[in-house]
mmCIF file of C-alpha atoms and ligand atoms in Angstrom:
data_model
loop_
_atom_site.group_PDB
_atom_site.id
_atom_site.type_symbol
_atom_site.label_atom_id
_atom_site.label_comp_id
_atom_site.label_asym_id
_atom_site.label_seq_id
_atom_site.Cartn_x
_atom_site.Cartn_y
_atom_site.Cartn_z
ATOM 1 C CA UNK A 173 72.390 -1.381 -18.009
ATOM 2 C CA UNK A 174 70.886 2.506 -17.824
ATOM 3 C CA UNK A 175 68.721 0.947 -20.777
ATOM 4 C CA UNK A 176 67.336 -1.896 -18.586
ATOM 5 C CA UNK A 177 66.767 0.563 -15.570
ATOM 6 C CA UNK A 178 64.996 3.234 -17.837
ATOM 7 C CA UNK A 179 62.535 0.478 -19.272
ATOM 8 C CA UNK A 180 62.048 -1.032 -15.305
ATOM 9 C CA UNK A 181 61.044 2.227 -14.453
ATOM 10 C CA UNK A 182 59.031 3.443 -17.386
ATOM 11 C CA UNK A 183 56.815 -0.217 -17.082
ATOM 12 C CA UNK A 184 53.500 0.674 -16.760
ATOM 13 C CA UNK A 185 51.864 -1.856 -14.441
ATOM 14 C CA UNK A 186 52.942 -5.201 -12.660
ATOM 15 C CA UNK A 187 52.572 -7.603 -15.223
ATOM 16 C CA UNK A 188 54.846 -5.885 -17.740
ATOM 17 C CA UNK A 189 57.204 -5.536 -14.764
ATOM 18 C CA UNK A 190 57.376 -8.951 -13.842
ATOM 19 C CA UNK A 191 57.836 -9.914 -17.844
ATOM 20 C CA UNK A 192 61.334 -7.482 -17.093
ATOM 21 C CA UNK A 193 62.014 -10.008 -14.081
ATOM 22 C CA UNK A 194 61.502 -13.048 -15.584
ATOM 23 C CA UNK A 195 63.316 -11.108 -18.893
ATOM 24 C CA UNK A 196 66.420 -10.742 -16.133
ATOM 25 C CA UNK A 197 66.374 -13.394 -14.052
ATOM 26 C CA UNK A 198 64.066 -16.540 -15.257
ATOM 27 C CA UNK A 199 65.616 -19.420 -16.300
ATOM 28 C CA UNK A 200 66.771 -18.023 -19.537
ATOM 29 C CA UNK A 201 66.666 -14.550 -17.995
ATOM 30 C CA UNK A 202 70.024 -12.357 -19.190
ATOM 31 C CA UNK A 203 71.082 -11.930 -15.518
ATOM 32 C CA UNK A 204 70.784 -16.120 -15.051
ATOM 33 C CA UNK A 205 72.873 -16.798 -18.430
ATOM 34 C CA UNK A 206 75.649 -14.550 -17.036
ATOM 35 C CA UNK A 207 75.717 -16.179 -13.884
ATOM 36 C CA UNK A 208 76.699 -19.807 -16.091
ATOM 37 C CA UNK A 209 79.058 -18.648 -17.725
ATOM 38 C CA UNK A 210 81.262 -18.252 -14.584
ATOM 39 C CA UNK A 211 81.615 -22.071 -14.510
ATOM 40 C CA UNK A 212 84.243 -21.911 -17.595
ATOM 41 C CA UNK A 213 85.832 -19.291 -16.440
ATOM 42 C CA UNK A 214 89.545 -19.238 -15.317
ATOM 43 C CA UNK A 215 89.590 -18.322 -11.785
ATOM 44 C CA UNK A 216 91.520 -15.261 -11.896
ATOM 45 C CA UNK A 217 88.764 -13.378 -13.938
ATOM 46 C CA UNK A 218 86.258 -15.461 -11.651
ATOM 47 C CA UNK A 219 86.145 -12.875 -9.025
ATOM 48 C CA UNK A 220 85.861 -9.671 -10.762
ATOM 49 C CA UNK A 221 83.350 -10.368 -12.600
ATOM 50 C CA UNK A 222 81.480 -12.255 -10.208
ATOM 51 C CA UNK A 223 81.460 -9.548 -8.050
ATOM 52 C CA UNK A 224 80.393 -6.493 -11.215
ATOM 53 C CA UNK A 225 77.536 -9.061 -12.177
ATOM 54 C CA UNK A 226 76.220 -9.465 -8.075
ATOM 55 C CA UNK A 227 76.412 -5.432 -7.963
ATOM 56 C CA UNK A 228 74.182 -5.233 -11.370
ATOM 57 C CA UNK A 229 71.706 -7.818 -9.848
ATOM 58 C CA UNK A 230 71.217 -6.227 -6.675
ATOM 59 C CA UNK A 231 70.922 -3.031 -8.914
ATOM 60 C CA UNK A 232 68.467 -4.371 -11.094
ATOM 61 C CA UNK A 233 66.795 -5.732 -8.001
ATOM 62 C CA UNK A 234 66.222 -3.250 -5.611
ATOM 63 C CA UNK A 235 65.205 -0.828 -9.344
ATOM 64 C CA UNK A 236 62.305 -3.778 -9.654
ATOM 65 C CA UNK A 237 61.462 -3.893 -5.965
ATOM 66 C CA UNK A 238 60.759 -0.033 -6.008
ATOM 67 C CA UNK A 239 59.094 0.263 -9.219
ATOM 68 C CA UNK A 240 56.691 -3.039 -7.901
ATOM 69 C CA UNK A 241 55.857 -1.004 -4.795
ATOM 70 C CA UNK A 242 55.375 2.069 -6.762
ATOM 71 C CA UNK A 243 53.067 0.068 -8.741
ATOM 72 C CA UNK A 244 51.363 -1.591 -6.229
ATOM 73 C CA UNK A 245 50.271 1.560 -4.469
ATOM 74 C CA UNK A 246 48.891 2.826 -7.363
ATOM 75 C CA UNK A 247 46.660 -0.305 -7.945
ATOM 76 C CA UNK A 248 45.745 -0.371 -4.366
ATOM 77 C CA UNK A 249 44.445 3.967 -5.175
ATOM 78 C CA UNK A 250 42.709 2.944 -7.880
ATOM 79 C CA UNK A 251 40.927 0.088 -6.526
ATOM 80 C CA UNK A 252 40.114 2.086 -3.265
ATOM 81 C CA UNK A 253 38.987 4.961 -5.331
ATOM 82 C CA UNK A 254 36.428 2.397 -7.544
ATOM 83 C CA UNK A 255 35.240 0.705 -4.691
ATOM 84 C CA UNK A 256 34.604 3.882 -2.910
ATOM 85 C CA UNK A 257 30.884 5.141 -1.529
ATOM 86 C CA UNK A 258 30.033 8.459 -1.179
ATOM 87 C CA UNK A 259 27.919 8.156 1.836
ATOM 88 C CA UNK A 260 26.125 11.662 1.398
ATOM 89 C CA UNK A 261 25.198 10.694 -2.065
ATOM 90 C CA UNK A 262 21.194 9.848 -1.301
ATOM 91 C CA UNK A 263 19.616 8.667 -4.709
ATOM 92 C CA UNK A 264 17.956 5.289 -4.107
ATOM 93 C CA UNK A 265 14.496 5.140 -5.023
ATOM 94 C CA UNK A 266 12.373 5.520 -2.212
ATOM 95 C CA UNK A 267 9.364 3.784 -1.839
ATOM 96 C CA UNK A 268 6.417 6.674 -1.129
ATOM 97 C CA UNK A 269 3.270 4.984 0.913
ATOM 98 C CA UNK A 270 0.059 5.278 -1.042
ATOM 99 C CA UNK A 271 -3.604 5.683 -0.045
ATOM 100 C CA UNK A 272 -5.315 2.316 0.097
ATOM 101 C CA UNK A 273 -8.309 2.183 -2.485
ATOM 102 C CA UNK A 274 -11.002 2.057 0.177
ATOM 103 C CA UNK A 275 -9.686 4.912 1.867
ATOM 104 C CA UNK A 276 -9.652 6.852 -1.441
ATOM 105 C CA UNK A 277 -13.348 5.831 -2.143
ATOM 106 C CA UNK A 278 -14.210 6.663 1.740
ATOM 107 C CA UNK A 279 -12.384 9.863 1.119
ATOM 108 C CA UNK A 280 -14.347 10.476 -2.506
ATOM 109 C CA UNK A 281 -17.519 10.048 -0.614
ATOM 110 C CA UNK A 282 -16.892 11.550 2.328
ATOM 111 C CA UNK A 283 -15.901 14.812 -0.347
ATOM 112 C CA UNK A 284 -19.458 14.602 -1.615
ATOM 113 C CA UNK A 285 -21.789 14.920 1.537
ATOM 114 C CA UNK A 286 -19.584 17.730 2.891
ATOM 115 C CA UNK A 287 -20.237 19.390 -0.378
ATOM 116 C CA UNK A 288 -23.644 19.101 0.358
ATOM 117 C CA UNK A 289 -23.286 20.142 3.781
ATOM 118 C CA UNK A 290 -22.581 16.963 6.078
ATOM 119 C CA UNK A 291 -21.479 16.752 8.847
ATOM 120 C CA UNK A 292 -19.607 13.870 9.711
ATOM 121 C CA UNK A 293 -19.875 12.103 13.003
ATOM 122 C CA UNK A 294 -18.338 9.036 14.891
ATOM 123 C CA UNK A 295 -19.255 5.942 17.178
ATOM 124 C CA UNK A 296 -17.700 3.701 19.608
ATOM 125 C CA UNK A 297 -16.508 0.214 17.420
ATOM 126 C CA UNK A 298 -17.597 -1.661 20.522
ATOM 127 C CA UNK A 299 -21.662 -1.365 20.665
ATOM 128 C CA UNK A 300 -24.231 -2.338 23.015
ATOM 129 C CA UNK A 301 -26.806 -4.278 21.991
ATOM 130 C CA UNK A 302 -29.396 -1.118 22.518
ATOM 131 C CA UNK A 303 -27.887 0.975 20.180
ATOM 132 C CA UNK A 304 -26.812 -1.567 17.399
ATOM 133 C CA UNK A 305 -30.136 -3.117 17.715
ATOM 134 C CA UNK A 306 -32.839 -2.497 20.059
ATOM 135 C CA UNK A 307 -33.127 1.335 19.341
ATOM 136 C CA UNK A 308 -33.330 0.667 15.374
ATOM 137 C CA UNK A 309 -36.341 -1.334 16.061
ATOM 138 C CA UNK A 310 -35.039 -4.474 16.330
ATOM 139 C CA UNK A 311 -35.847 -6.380 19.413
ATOM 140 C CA UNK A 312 -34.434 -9.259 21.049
ATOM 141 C CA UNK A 313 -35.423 -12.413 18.960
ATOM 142 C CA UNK A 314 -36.385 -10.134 15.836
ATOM 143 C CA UNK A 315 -35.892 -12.416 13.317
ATOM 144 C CA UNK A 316 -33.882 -9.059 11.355
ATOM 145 C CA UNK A 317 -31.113 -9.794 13.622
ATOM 146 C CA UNK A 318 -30.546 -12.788 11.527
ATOM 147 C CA UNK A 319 -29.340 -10.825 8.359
ATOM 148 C CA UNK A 320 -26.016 -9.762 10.465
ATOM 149 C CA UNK A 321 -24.101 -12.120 12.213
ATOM 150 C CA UNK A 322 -22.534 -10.607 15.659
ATOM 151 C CA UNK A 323 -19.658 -11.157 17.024
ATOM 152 C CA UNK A 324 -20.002 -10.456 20.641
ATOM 153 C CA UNK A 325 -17.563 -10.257 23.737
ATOM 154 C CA UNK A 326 -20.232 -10.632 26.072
ATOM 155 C CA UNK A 327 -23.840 -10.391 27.093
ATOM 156 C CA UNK A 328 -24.510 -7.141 26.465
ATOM 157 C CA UNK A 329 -21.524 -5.954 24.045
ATOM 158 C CA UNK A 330 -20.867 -6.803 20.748
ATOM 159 C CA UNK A 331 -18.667 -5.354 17.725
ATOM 160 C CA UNK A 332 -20.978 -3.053 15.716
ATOM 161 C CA UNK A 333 -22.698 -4.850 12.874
ATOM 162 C CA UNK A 334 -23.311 -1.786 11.095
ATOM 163 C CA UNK A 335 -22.541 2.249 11.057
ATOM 164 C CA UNK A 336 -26.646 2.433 11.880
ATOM 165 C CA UNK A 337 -26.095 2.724 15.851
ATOM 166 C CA UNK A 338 -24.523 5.998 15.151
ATOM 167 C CA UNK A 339 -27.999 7.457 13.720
ATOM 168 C CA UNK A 340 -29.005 6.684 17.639
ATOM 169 C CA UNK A 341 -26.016 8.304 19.149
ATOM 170 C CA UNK A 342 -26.207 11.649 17.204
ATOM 171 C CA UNK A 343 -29.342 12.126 17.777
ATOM 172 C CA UNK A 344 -29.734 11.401 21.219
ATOM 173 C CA UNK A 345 -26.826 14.443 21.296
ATOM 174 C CA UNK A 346 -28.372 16.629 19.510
ATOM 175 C CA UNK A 347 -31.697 18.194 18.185
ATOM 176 C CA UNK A 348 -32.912 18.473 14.656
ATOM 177 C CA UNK A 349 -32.006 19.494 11.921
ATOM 178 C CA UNK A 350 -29.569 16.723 11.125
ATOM 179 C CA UNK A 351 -27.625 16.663 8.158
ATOM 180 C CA UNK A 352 -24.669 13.969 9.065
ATOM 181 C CA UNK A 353 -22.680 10.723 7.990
ATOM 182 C CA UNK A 354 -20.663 8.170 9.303
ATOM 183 C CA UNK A 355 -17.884 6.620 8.057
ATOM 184 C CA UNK A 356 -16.144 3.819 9.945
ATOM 185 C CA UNK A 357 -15.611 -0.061 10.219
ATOM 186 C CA UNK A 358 -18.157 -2.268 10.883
ATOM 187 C CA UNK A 359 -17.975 -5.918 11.943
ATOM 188 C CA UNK A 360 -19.603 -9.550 10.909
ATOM 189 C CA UNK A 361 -18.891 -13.162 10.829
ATOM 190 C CA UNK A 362 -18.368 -13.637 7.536
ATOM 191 C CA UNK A 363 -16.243 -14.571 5.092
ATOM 192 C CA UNK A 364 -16.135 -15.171 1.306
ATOM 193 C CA UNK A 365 -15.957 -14.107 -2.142
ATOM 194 C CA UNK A 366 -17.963 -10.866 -0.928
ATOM 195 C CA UNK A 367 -17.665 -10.699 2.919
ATOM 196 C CA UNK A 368 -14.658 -10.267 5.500
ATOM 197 C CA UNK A 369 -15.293 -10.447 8.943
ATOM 198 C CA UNK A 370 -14.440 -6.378 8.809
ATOM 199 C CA UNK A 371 -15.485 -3.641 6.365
ATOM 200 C CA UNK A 372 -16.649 -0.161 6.192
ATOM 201 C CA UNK A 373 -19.506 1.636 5.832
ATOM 202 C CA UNK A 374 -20.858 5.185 5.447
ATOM 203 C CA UNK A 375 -24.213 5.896 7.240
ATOM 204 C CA UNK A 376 -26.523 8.786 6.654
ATOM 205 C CA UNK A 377 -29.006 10.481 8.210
ATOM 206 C CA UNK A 378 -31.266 13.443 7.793
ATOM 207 C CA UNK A 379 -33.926 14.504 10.218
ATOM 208 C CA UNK A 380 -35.937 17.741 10.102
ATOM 209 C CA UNK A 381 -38.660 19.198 12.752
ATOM 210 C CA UNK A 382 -42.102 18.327 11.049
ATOM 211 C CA UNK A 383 -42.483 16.378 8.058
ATOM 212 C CA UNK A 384 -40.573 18.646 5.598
ATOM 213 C CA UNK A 385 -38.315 15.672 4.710
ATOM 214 C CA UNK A 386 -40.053 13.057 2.480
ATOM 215 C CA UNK A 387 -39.179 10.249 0.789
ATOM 216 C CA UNK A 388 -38.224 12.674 -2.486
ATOM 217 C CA UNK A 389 -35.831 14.534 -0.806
ATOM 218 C CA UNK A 390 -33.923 11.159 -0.062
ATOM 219 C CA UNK A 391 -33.980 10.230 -3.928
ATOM 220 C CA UNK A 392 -32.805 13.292 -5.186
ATOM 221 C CA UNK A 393 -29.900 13.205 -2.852
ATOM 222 C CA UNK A 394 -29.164 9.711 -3.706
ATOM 223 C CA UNK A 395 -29.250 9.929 -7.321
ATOM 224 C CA UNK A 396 -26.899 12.987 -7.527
ATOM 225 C CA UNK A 397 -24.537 10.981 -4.887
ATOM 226 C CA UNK A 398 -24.677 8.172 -7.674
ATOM 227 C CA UNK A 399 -24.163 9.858 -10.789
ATOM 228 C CA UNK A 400 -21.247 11.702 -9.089
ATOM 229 C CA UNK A 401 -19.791 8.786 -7.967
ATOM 230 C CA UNK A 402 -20.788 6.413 -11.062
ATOM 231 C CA UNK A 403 -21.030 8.828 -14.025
ATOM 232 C CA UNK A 404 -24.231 8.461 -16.325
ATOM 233 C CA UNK A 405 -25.888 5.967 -14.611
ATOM 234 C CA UNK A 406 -29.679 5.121 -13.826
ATOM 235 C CA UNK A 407 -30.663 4.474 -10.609
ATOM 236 C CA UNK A 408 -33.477 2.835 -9.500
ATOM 237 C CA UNK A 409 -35.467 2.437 -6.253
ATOM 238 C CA UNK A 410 -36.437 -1.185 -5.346
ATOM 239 C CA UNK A 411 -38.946 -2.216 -2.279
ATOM 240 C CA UNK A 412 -36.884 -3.690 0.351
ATOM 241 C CA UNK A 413 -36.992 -4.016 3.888
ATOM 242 C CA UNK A 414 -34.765 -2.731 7.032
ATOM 243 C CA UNK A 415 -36.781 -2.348 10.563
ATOM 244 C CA UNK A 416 -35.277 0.925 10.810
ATOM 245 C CA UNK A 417 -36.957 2.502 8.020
ATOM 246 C CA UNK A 418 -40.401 2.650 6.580
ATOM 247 C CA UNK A 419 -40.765 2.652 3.293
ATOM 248 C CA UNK A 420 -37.303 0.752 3.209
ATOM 249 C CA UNK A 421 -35.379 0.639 -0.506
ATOM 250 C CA UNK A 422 -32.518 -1.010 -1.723
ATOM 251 C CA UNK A 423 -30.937 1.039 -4.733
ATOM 252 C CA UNK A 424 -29.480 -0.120 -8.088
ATOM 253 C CA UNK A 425 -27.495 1.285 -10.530
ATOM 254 C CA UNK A 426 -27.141 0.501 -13.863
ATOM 255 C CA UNK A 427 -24.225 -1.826 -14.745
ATOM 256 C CA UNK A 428 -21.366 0.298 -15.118
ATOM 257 C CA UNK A 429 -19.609 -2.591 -16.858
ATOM 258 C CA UNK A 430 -22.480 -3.915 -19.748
ATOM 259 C CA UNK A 431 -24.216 -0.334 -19.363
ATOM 260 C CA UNK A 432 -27.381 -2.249 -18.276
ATOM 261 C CA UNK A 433 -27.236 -5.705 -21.099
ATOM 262 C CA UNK A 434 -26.348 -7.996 -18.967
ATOM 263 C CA UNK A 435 -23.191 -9.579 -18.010
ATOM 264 C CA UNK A 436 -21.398 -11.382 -15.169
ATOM 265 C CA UNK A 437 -20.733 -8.495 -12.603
ATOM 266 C CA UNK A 438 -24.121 -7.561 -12.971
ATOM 267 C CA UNK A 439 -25.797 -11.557 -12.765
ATOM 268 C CA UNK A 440 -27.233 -10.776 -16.246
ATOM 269 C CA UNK A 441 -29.474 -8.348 -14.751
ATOM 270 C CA UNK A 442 -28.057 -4.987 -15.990
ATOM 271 C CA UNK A 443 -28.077 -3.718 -12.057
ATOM 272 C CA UNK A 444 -26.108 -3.731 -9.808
ATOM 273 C CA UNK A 445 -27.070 -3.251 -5.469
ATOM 274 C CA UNK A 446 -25.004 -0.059 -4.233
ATOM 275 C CA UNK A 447 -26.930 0.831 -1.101
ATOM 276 C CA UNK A 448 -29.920 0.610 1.804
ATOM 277 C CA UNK A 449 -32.183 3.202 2.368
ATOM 278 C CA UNK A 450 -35.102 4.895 3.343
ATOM 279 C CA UNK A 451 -37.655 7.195 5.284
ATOM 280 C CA UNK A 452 -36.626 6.841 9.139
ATOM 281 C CA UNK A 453 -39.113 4.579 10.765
ATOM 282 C CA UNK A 454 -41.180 6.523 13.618
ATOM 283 C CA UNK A 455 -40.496 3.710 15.908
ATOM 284 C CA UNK A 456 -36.500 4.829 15.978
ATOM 285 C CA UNK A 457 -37.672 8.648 16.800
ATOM 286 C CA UNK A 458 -39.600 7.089 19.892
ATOM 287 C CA UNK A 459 -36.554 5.641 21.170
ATOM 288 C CA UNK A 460 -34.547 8.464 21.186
ATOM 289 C CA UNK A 461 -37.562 10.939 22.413
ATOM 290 C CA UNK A 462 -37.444 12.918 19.060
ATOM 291 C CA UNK A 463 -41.596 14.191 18.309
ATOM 292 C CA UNK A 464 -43.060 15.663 15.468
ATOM 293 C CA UNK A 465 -40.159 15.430 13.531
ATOM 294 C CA UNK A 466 -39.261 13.746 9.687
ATOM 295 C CA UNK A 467 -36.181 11.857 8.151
ATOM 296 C CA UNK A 468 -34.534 9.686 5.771
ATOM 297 C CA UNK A 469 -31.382 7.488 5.857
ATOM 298 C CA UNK A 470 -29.196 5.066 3.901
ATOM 299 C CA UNK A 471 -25.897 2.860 4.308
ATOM 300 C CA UNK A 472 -23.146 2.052 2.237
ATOM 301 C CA UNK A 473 -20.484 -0.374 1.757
ATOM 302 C CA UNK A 474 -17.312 1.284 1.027
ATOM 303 C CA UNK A 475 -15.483 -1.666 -0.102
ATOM 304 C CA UNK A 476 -18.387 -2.439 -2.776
ATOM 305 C CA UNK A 477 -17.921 1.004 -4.607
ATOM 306 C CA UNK A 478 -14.016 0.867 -4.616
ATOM 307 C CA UNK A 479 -14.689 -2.910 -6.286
ATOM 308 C CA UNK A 480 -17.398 -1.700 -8.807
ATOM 309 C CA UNK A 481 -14.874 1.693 -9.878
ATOM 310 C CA UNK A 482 -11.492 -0.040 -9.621
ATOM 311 C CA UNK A 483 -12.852 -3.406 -11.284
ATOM 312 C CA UNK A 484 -11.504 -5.742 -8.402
ATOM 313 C CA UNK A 485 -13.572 -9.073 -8.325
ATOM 314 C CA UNK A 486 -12.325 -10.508 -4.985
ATOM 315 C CA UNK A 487 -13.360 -8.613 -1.447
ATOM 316 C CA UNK A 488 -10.749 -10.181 0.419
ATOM 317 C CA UNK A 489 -7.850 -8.812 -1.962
ATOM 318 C CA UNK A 490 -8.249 -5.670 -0.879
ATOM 319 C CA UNK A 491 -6.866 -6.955 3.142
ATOM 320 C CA UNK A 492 -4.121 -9.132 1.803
ATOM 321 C CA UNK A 493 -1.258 -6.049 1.826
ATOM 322 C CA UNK A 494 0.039 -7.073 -1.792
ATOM 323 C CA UNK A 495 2.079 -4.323 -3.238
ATOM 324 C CA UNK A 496 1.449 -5.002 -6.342
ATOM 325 C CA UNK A 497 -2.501 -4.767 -6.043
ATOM 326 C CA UNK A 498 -1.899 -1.373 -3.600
ATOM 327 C CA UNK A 499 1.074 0.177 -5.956
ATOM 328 C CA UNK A 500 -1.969 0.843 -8.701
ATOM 329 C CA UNK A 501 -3.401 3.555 -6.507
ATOM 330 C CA UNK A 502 -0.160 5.950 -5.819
HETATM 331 N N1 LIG B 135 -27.498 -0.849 8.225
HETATM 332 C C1 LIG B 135 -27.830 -1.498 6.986
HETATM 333 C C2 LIG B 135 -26.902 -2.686 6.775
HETATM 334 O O1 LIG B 135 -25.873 -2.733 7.366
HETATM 335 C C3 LIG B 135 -27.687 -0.550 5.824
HETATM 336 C C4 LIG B 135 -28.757 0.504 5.846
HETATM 337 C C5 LIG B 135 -29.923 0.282 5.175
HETATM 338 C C6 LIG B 135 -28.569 1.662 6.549
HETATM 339 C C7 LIG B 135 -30.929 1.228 5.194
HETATM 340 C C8 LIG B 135 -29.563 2.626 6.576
HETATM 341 C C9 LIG B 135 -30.751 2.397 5.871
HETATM 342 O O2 LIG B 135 -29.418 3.789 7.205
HETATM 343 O O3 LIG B 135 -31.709 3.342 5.889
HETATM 344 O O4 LIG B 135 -27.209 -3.543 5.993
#
């Protein structure tokens, strides 16, 4: 008996203990067989034994019932101590926001002009028609207005085609010199491979008293812009038109891709457009009352340099919000 007790109590987990039970009491169990052989028994021995063999069950019983809840408390520890969380443990990977490419570029270019002492001015989104258009010499019905298509919210306002306007703003604030840019969205109905309806630009404009600013001064600021931004690149000054500016260029670098031999980025041509410029037309410094005085400016789409130095072929990517095109520039 003190050998079945020891081994109840020594079981090391619930199964082996009910193996004990079964061992005991089961059909076959030791217990159960002692129980049958009270049947041949002659009755005088009936009840003594009877009554020994009930005492050693209930024994043997409440032994199993206290090792099973001994048991069963330590399963119940060790499952609450598994399943457990440590609430001021903190070591999920946190996801860390990133600047978006064309705020990087923005930023990159922004770096340069204040380098080369910039100053960096702002404009309303929301335009009137004089300052988007009118003051940079084009008039109602100018067939220039053509090239940018306007989204207006009435007669007279409109969202800002281009950065441009904010040439007319600064310097109907201020007197020369002028040495600024403008960063900042700009607005068109559009909408393809190479044009959303929204985009950014960077304006610049230079204006001195007399005619100390020339046409040279623009270049050499434009090529040192390009090879900062580009690397060893040619650049190259093509005829062009804007009705703000007289002469008007539109400037190329070579193809950073086929270094100038031709290939699909580049049309085959070995250049590729990066900006507008020019020497300010005198027609602008009559609308804003500025005499005697010289200048050159240019314009810039951000979104084209952070395609051309982060390889991305399609515009409209770069608005869609996909992490995994935006997770490339943490
Ligand atoms: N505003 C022009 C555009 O949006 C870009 C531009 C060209 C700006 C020549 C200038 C410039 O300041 O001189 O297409």
């Amino acid at each position: 008996m003190n050998e079945i007790i020891s081994k109840i109590n020594s079981s090391k987990n619930l199964e082996e203990l009910d193996k004990i039970r079964v061992s005991l009491f089961g059909k076959k169990g030791l217990i159960t067989q002692e129980f049958s052989k009270l049947k041949d028994m002659p009755n005088d021995e009936k009840k003594e034994f009877a009554n020994n063999l009930n005492r050693k069950k209930d024994e043997l019983n409440s032994a199993i019932s206290i090792k099973k809840n001994e048991l069963e408390l330590i399963d119940l520890q060790n499952k609450m101590k598994a399943e457990s969380i440590d609430v001021t443990l903190f070591n999920e990977e946190r996801s860390i926001g990133a600047l978006h490419p064309v705020m990087i570029t923005m930023d990159k270019i922004i770096e340069y002009f204040l380098s080369q002492n910039f100053s960096i001015e702002n404009g309303p989104l929301i335009e009137d028609d004089f300052h988007n258009f009118e003051a940079l010499n084009l008039p109602k019905y100018h067939p220039a207005r053509d090239m940018q298509d306007t989204f207006y919210t009435d007669d007279k306002r409109l969202l800002r085609t281009h950065t441009s306007p904010v040439q007319i703003r600064t310097m109907e604030a201020s007197k020369p010199p002028i040495r600024m840019i403008c960063p900042g969205a700009v607005f068109r109905r559009d909408f393809d491979l190479t044009h959303t309806p929204m985009f950014h630009q960077i304006e610049g404009l230079v204006v001195e008293e007399g005619d100390k600013v020339s046409f040279a001064n623009l270049k050499y600021t434009l090529e040192n812009f390009l090879k900062y931004m580009f690397g060893d690149v040619k650049v190259r000054f093509r005829p062009s038109f804007f009705p703000f500016t007289e002469p008007s260029t539109e400037v190329d670098i070579s193809c950073i891709f086929c270094k100038g031999s031709g290939c699909r980025v580049c049309s085959h041509t070995g250049w590729l457009e990066v900006l507008g410029s020019g020497v300010v037309d005198p027609n602008v410094f009559r609308q804003v009352g500025y005499k005697n005085v010289s200048g050159y400016a240019f314009g810039l789409g951000v979104e084209r340099f952070a395609m051309l130095l982060h390889c991305i072929g399609d515009l409209r990517s770069l608005f869609e919000g996909d992490l995994r095109l935006l997770e490339q520039f943490k």
